[in-house]
Tab-separated table of C-alpha atoms in Angstrom:
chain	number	residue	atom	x	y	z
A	1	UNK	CA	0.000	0.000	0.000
A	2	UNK	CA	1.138	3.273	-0.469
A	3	UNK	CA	0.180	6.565	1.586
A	4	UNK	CA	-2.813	7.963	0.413
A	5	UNK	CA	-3.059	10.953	-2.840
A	6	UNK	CA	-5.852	12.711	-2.411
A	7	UNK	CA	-6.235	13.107	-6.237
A	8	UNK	CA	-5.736	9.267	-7.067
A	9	UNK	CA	-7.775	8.259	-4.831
A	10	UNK	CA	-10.598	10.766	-6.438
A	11	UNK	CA	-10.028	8.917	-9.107
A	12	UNK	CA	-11.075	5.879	-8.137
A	13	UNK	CA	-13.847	6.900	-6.474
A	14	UNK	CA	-15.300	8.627	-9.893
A	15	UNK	CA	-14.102	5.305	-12.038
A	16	UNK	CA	-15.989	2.864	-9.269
A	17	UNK	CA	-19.135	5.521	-9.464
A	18	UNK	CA	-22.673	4.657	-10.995
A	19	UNK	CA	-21.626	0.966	-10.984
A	20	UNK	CA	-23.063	-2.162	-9.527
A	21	UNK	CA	-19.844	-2.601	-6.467
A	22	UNK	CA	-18.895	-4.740	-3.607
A	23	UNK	CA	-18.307	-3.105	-0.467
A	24	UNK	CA	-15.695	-4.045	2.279
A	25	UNK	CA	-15.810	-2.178	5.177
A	26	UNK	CA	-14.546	-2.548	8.648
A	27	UNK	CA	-13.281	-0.975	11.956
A	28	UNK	CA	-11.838	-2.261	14.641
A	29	UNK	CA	-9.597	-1.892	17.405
A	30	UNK	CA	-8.154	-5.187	17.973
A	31	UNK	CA	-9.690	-8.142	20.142
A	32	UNK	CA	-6.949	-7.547	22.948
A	33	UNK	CA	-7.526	-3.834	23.604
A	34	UNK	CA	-9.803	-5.057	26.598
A	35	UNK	CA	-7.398	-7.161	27.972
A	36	UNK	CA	-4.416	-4.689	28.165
A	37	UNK	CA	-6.822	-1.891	29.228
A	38	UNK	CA	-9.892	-2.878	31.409
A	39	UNK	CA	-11.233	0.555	30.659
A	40	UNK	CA	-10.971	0.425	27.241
A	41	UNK	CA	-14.387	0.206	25.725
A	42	UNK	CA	-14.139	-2.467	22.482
A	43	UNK	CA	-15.887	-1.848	19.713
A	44	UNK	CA	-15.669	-2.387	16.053
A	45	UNK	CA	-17.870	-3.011	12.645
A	46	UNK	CA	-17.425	-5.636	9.866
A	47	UNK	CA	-19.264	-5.868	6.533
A	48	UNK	CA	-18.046	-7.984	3.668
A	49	UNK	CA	-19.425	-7.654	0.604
A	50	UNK	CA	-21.983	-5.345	0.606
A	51	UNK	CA	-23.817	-4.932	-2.794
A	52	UNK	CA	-24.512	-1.397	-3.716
A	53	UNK	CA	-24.369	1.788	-6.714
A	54	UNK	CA	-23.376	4.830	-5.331
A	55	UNK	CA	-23.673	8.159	-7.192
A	56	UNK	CA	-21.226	10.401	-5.820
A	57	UNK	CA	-17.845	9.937	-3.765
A	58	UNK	CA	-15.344	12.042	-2.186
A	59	UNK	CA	-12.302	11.729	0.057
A	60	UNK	CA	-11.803	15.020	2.515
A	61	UNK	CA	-9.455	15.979	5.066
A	62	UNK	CA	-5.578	16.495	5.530
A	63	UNK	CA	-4.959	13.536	5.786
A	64	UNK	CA	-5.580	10.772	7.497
A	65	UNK	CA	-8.689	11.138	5.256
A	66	UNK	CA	-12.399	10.530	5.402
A	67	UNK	CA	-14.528	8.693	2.370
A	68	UNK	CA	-17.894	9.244	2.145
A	69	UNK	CA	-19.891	7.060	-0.585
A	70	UNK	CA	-23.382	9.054	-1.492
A	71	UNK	CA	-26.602	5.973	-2.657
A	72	UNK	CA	-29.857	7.252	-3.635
A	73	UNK	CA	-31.118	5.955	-0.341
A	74	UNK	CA	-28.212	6.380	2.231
A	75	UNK	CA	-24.377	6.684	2.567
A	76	UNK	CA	-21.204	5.106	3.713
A	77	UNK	CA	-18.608	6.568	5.251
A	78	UNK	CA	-15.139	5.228	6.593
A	79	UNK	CA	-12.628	7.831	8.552
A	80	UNK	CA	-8.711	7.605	9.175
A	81	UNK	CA	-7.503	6.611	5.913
A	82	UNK	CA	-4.269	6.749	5.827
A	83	UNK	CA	-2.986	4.428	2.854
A	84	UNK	CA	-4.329	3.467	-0.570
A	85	UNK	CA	-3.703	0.541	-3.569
A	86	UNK	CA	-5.701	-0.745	-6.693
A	87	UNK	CA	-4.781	-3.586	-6.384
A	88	UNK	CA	-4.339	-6.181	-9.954
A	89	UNK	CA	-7.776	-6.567	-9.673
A	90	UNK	CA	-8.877	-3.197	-10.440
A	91	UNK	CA	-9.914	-3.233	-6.774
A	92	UNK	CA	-9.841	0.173	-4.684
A	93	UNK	CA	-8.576	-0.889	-1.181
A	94	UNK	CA	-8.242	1.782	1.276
A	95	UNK	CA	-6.919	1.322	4.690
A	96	UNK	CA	-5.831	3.152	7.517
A	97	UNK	CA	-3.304	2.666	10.048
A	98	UNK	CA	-3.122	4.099	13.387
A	99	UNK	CA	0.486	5.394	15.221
A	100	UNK	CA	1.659	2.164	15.365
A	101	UNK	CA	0.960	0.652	11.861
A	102	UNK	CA	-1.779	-1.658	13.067
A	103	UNK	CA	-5.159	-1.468	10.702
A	104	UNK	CA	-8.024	0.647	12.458
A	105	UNK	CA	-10.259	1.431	9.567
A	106	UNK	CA	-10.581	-0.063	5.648
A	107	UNK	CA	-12.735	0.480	3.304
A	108	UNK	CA	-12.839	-1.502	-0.406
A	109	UNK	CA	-14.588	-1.403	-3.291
A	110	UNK	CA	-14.801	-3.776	-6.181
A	111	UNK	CA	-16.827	-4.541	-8.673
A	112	UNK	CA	-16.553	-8.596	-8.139
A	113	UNK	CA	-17.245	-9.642	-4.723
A	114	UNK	CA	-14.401	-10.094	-2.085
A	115	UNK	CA	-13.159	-13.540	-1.808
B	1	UNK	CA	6.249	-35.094	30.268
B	2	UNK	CA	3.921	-38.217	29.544
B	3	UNK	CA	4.155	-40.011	26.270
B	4	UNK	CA	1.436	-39.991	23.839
B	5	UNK	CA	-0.110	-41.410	21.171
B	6	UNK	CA	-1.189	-38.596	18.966
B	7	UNK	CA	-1.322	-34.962	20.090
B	8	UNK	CA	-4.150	-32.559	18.175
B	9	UNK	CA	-3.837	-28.955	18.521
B	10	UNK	CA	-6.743	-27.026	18.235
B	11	UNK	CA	-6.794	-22.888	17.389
B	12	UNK	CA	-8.013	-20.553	15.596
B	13	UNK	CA	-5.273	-18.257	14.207
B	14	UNK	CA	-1.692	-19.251	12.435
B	15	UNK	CA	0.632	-18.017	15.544
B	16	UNK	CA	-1.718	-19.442	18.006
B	17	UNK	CA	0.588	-22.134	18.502
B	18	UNK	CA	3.355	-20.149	18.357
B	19	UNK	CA	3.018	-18.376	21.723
B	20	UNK	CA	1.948	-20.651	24.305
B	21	UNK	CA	2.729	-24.307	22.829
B	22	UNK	CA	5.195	-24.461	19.864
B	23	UNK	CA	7.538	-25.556	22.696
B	24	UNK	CA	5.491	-28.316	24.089
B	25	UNK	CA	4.421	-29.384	20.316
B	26	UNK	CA	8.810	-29.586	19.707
B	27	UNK	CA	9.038	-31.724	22.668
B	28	UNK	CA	5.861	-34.006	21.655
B	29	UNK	CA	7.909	-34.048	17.994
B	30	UNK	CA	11.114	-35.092	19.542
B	31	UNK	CA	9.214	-37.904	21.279
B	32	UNK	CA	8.288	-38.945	18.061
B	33	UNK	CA	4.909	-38.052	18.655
B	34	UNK	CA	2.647	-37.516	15.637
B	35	UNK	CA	1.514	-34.189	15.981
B	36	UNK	CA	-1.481	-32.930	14.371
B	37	UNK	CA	-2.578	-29.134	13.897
B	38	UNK	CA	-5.727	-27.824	13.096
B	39	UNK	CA	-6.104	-24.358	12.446
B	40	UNK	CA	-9.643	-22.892	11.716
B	41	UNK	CA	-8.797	-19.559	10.437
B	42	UNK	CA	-5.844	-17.944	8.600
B	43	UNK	CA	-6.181	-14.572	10.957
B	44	UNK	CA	-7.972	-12.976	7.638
B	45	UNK	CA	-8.465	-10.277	10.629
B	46	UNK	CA	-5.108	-9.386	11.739
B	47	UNK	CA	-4.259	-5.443	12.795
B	48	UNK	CA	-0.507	-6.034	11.506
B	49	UNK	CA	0.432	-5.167	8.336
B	50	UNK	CA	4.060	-4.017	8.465
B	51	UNK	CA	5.337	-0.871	8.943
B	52	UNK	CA	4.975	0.593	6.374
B	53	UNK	CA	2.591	-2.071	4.995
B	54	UNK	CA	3.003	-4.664	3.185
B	55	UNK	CA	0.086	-6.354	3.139
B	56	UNK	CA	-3.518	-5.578	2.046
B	57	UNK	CA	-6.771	-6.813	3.568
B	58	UNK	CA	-6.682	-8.752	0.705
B	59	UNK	CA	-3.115	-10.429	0.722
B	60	UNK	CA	-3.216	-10.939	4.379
B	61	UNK	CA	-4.529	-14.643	4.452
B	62	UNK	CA	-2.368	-15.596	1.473
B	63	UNK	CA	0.934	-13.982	3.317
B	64	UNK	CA	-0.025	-15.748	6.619
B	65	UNK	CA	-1.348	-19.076	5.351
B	66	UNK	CA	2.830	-19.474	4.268
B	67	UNK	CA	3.603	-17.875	7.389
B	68	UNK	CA	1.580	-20.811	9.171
B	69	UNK	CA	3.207	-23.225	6.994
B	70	UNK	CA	6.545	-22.041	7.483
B	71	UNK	CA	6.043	-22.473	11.218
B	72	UNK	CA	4.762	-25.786	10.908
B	73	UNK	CA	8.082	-26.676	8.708
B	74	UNK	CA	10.336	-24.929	11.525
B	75	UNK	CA	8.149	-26.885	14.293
B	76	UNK	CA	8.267	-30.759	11.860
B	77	UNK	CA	4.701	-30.893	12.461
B	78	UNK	CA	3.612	-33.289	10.070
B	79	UNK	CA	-0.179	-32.777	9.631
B	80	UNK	CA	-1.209	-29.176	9.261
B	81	UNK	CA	-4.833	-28.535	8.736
B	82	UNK	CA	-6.618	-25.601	7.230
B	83	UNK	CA	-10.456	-25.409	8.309
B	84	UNK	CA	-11.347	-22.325	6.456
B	85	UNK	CA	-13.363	-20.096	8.812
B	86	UNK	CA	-13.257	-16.630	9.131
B	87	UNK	CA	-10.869	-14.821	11.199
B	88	UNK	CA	-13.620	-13.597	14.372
B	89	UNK	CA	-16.268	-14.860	12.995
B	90	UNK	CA	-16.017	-18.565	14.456
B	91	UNK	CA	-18.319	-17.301	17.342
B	92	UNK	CA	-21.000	-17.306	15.614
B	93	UNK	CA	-21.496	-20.311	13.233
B	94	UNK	CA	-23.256	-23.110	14.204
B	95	UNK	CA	-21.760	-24.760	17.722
B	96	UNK	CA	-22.694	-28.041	16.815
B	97	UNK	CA	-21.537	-28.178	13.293
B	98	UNK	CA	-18.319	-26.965	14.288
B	99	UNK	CA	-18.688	-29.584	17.393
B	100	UNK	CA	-19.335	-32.189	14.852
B	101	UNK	CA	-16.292	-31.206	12.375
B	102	UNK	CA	-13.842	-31.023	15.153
B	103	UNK	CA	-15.413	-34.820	15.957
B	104	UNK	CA	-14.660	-35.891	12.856
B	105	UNK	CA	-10.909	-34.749	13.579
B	106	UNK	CA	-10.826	-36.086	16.945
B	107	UNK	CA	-11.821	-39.438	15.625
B	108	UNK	CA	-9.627	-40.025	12.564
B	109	UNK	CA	-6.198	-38.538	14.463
B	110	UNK	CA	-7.343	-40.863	17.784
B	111	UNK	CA	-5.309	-38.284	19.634
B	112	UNK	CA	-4.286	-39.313	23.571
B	113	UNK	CA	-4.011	-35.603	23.833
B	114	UNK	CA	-5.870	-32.557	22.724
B	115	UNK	CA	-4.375	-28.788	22.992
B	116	UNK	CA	-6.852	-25.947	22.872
B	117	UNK	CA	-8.179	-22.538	24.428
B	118	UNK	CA	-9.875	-22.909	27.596
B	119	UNK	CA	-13.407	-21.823	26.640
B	120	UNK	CA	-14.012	-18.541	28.836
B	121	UNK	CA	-10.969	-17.503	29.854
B	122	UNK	CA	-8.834	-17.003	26.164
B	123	UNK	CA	-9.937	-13.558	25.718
B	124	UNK	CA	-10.317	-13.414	21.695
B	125	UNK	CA	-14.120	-14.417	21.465
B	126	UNK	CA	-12.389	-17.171	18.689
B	127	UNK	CA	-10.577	-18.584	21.365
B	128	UNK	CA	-13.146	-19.366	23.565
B	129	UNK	CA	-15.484	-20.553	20.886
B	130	UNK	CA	-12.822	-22.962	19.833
B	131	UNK	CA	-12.047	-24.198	22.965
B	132	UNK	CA	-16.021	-24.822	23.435
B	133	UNK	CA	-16.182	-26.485	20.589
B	134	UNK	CA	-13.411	-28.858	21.236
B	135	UNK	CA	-14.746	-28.911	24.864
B	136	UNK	CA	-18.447	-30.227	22.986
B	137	UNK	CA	-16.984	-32.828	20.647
B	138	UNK	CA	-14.887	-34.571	23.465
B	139	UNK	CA	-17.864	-34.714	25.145
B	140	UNK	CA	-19.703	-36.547	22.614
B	141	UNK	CA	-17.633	-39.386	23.342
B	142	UNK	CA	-18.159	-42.317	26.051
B	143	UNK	CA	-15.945	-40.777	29.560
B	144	UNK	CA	-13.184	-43.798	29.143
B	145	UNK	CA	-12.719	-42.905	25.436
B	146	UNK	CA	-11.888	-38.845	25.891
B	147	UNK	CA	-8.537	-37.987	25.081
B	148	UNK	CA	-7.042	-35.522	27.791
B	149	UNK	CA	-7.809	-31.774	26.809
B	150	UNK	CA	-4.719	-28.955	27.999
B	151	UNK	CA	-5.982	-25.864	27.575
B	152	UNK	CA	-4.069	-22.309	27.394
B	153	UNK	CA	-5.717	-19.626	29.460
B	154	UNK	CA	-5.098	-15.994	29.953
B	155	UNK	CA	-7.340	-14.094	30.574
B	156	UNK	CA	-6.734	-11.652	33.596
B	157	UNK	CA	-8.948	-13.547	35.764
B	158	UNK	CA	-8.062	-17.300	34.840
B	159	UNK	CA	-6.221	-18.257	37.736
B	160	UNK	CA	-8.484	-16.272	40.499
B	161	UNK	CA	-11.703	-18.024	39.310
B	162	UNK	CA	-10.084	-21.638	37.468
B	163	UNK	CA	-6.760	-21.705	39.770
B	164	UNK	CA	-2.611	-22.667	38.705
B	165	UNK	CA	-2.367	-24.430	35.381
B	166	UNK	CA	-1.991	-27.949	37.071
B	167	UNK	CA	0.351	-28.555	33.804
B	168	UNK	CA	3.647	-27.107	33.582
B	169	UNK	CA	6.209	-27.750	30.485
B	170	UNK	CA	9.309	-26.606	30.526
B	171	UNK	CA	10.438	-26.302	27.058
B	172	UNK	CA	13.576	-24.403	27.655
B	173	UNK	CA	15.666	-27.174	25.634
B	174	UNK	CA	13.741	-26.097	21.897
B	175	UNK	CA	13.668	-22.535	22.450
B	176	UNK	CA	15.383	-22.052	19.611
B	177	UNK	CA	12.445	-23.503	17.860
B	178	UNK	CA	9.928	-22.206	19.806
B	179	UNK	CA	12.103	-18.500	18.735
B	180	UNK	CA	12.007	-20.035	14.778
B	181	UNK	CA	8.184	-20.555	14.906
B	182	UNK	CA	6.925	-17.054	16.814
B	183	UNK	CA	9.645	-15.553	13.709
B	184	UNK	CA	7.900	-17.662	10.911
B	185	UNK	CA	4.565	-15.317	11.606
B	186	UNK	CA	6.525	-12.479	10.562
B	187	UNK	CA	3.561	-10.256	9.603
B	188	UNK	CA	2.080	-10.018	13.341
B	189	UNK	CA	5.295	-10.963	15.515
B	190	UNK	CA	8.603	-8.743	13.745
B	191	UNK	CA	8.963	-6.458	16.342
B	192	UNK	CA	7.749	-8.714	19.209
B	193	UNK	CA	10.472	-11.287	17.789
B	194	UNK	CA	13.617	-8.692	18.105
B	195	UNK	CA	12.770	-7.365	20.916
B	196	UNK	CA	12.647	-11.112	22.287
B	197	UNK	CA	15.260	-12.317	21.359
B	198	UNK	CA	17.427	-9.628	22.782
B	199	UNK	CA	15.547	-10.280	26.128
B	200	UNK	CA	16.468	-13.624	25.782
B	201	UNK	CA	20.216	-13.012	25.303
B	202	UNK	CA	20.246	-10.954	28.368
B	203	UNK	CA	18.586	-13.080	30.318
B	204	UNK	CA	15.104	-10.973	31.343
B	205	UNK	CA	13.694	-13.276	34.037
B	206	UNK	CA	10.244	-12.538	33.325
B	207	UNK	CA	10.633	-12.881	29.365
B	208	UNK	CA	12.824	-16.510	30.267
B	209	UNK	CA	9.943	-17.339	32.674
B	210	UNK	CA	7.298	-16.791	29.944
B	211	UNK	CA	9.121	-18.385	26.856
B	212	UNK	CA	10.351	-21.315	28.945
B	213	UNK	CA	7.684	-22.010	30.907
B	214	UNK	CA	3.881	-23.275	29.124
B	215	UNK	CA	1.105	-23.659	31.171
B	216	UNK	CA	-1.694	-25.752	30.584
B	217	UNK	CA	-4.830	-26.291	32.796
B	218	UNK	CA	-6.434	-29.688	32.437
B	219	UNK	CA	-10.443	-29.721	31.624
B	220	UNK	CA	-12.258	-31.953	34.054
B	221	UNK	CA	-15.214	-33.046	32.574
């Protein structure tokens, strides 16, 4: 992965627009974080292959970025992306990684469902 | 350490073993004890990536599928399985299927030993469903035909509410190995592994205590 460019990542969003797509999207902070902190509160999300069309797209921010993916009936949205690849399958994969290089957020579109 | 006949290991993530048992599962090897591994998941989940990263959510399971492999090479286990669940997800298929497969296992490896989680006290919600699985298949069988289960626990109140690990191995003689397989998951342990290795060379008591020592509590059915 490389760190995310604004503009190439634009890109993607536009080319992936007004097309059937699989959705990836997750958070989390890591099934441990309990463990080592009893007052940390765990939480995280997980969808895998989530079949949609959005309209509109656009990544904001300075950086670590936020996504947001605009349907005719609702929106996704990831924040704290950090790093970017299209990967050999024409695949948008967006990820972002927190201080320490673990994976907190990542959000991934294709248009053929994740394996 | 007893002899046995046929030891099964039971997790859900490649490095699983690496941790807590890689140690005991040398010492098994060197017994020549057939050593069977069955790993349900290929940690499609895991928050490493290198740093910077080199792996995708994508690439991860193929990168640590070889990293499980690898370990298994460095280890000479023999019989490495691949179940092909979901990294966290194993909480919440079907008990009893997953009961049943693990049966299936149980009865074609005829182990005299079984390593797994202790259901409710692994932390990682996969650990504990794994170890309840195992926990349900061994069940299934009559009480003189159940292999003996060890089970890793950790959580921070494990030995207030289930007491000391009544098993104790010390696997100080393969730490080398036990070093070679925690190194083989080099996605999720490459700065863990340095900065073991140097406690090992100078000696840290509680790191030596840790890597030499594996605990295993006993299930009483």
């Amino acid at each position: 992965m490389e760190p995310a460019v604004k503009e190439y990542v634009q890109k993607e969003i536009d080319r992936l627009a007004n097309k059937e797509v699989f959705i990836h999207l997750e958070t989390t902070n890591g099934a441990y974080a309990s463990h080592f902190d009893e007052s940390f509160f765990s939480s995280g999300a997980y969808i895998r292959n989530a079949k949609l069309v959005y309209d509109h797209g656009r990544i904001t921010g300075k950086g670590p970025y936020r996504v947001g993916l605009k349907m005719n009936f609702g929106w996704v949205y990831a924040e704290g992306i950090t790093h970017f690849e299209v990967d050999e399958e024409d695949r948008l994969l967006l990820a972002g990684h927190d201080f320490s290089g673990k994976l907190a957020v990542a959000l991934q579109i294709s248009e053929t469902p994740f394996e | 350490m007893e002899k046995e006949r046929h030891v099964l290991v039971i997790f859900p993530h490649p490095d699983d073993e690496a941790f807590g048992v890689s140690g005991t599962i040398s010492l098994h090897i060197d017994n020549g004890t057939p050593v069977t591994y069955a790993c349900l998941t290929l940690g499609e989940m895991g928050r490493n990536m290198g740093n910077p990263p080199f792996a995708t959510r994508e690439t991860l399971p193929k990168i640590r599928k070889e990293e499980l492999e690898e370990a298994a090479r460095v280890l000479g286990i023999q019989d490495l399985r691949m179940l092909g669940y979901r990294d966290k997800t194993v909480e919440f298929e079907d008990e009893e299927k997953l009961a049943n497969r693990l049966g299936v296992i149980i009865g074609e490896t005829n182990p005299s030993l079984i390593i797994t989680f202790y259901p409710g006290y692994a932390v990682h919600p996969d650990h504990d469903a794994t170890g309840a699985a195992v926990i349900r298949a061994v069940k299934e069988l009559p009480a003189d035909k159940r292999p003996k289960v060890h089970c890793v626990a950790f959580s921070n109140n494990c030995e207030e509410e289930i007491g000391q690990a009544d098993v104790v191995n010390d696997v100080s003689a393969v730490v080398d190995r036990k070093v070679a397989a925690i190194k083989a998951h080099a996605s999720q342990t490459q700065l863990m592994a340095a900065n073991m290795e140097e406690s090992i060379k100078k000696q840290e008591p509680e790191v030596l205590a840790r890597m030499y020592k594996e605990r295993f509590w006993t299930y009483k059915f």
